[in-house]
Amino acid sequence: MFNKLHMLFNRYGVIGKYSDAVKLSKNNVYYEQEIIENLIKNPYAFRQVSEELCKKAVMDAKTQLHPLLQQVDLEKLSHRREFVQAFKYALEGSVAARIARWLPCVRVIYKFDAPRVSSNEDWDNTIHLLMLVPRLLPSVKELESKLDSAMLKRLKDLSWSRFQDSKSIIEIQQVTPNEIRHGVCYGAMFVSLYTAPSQVWPLR
């Protein structure tokens, strides 16, 4: 059992270079909270970031297509499964990198898929991110709400019908090394054969 857990921790980067994160002082946690609270008070930052991230995700997704398709409008491209998947992956990477820039305490960011309502759905229009942090940060949900609202508004402004009825585009959860070690809360996902998260930041 010990060997299995040891291998699991090494696989997901909890032991080794991330183990020191557990030793962060309370002052560092307060510093992270202050960063989040200052961001929340600055709505312009979310508008600016959302425009940047959405534009980057669309451009990155288009580069995965044949050159003749790159000038096609979003509405037509949304019927192409490869474009939607490329956009999803690009958005996951861009948002994860931005969160990591905002919050220095984040050691790894994973992506995971929510259960699908039906087997015909390719994507539920929401990216699901899981941050590995030394300790849970109380204000992350408010940060998520502000970023989610700004991102969703930006996507709707693109007149992309796929997102016109969406209520959310981003879900951000937290997991600690201790939760992974004991397989509790979101840490339980790491021992699942079907819902195990995959690393999206930093790039391997």
CSV table of C-alpha atoms in Angstrom, one decimal, residues 74-75 154-162 164:
chain,number,residue,atom,x,y,z
A,74,LEU,CA,-16.8,30.9,-35.4
A,75,GLU,CA,-20.4,29.8,-36.0
A,154,ARG,CA,-16.7,38.0,-23.7
A,155,LEU,CA,-17.6,34.7,-25.4
A,156,LYS,CA,-21.2,35.8,-25.8
A,157,ASP,CA,-20.0,39.1,-27.3
A,158,LEU,CA,-18.4,37.0,-30.0
A,159,SER,CA,-21.9,36.0,-31.1
A,160,TRP,CA,-21.0,32.4,-30.8
A,161,SER,CA,-24.3,30.6,-30.4
A,162,ARG,CA,-22.7,27.7,-28.5
A,164,GLN,CA,-25.4,32.1,-25.6
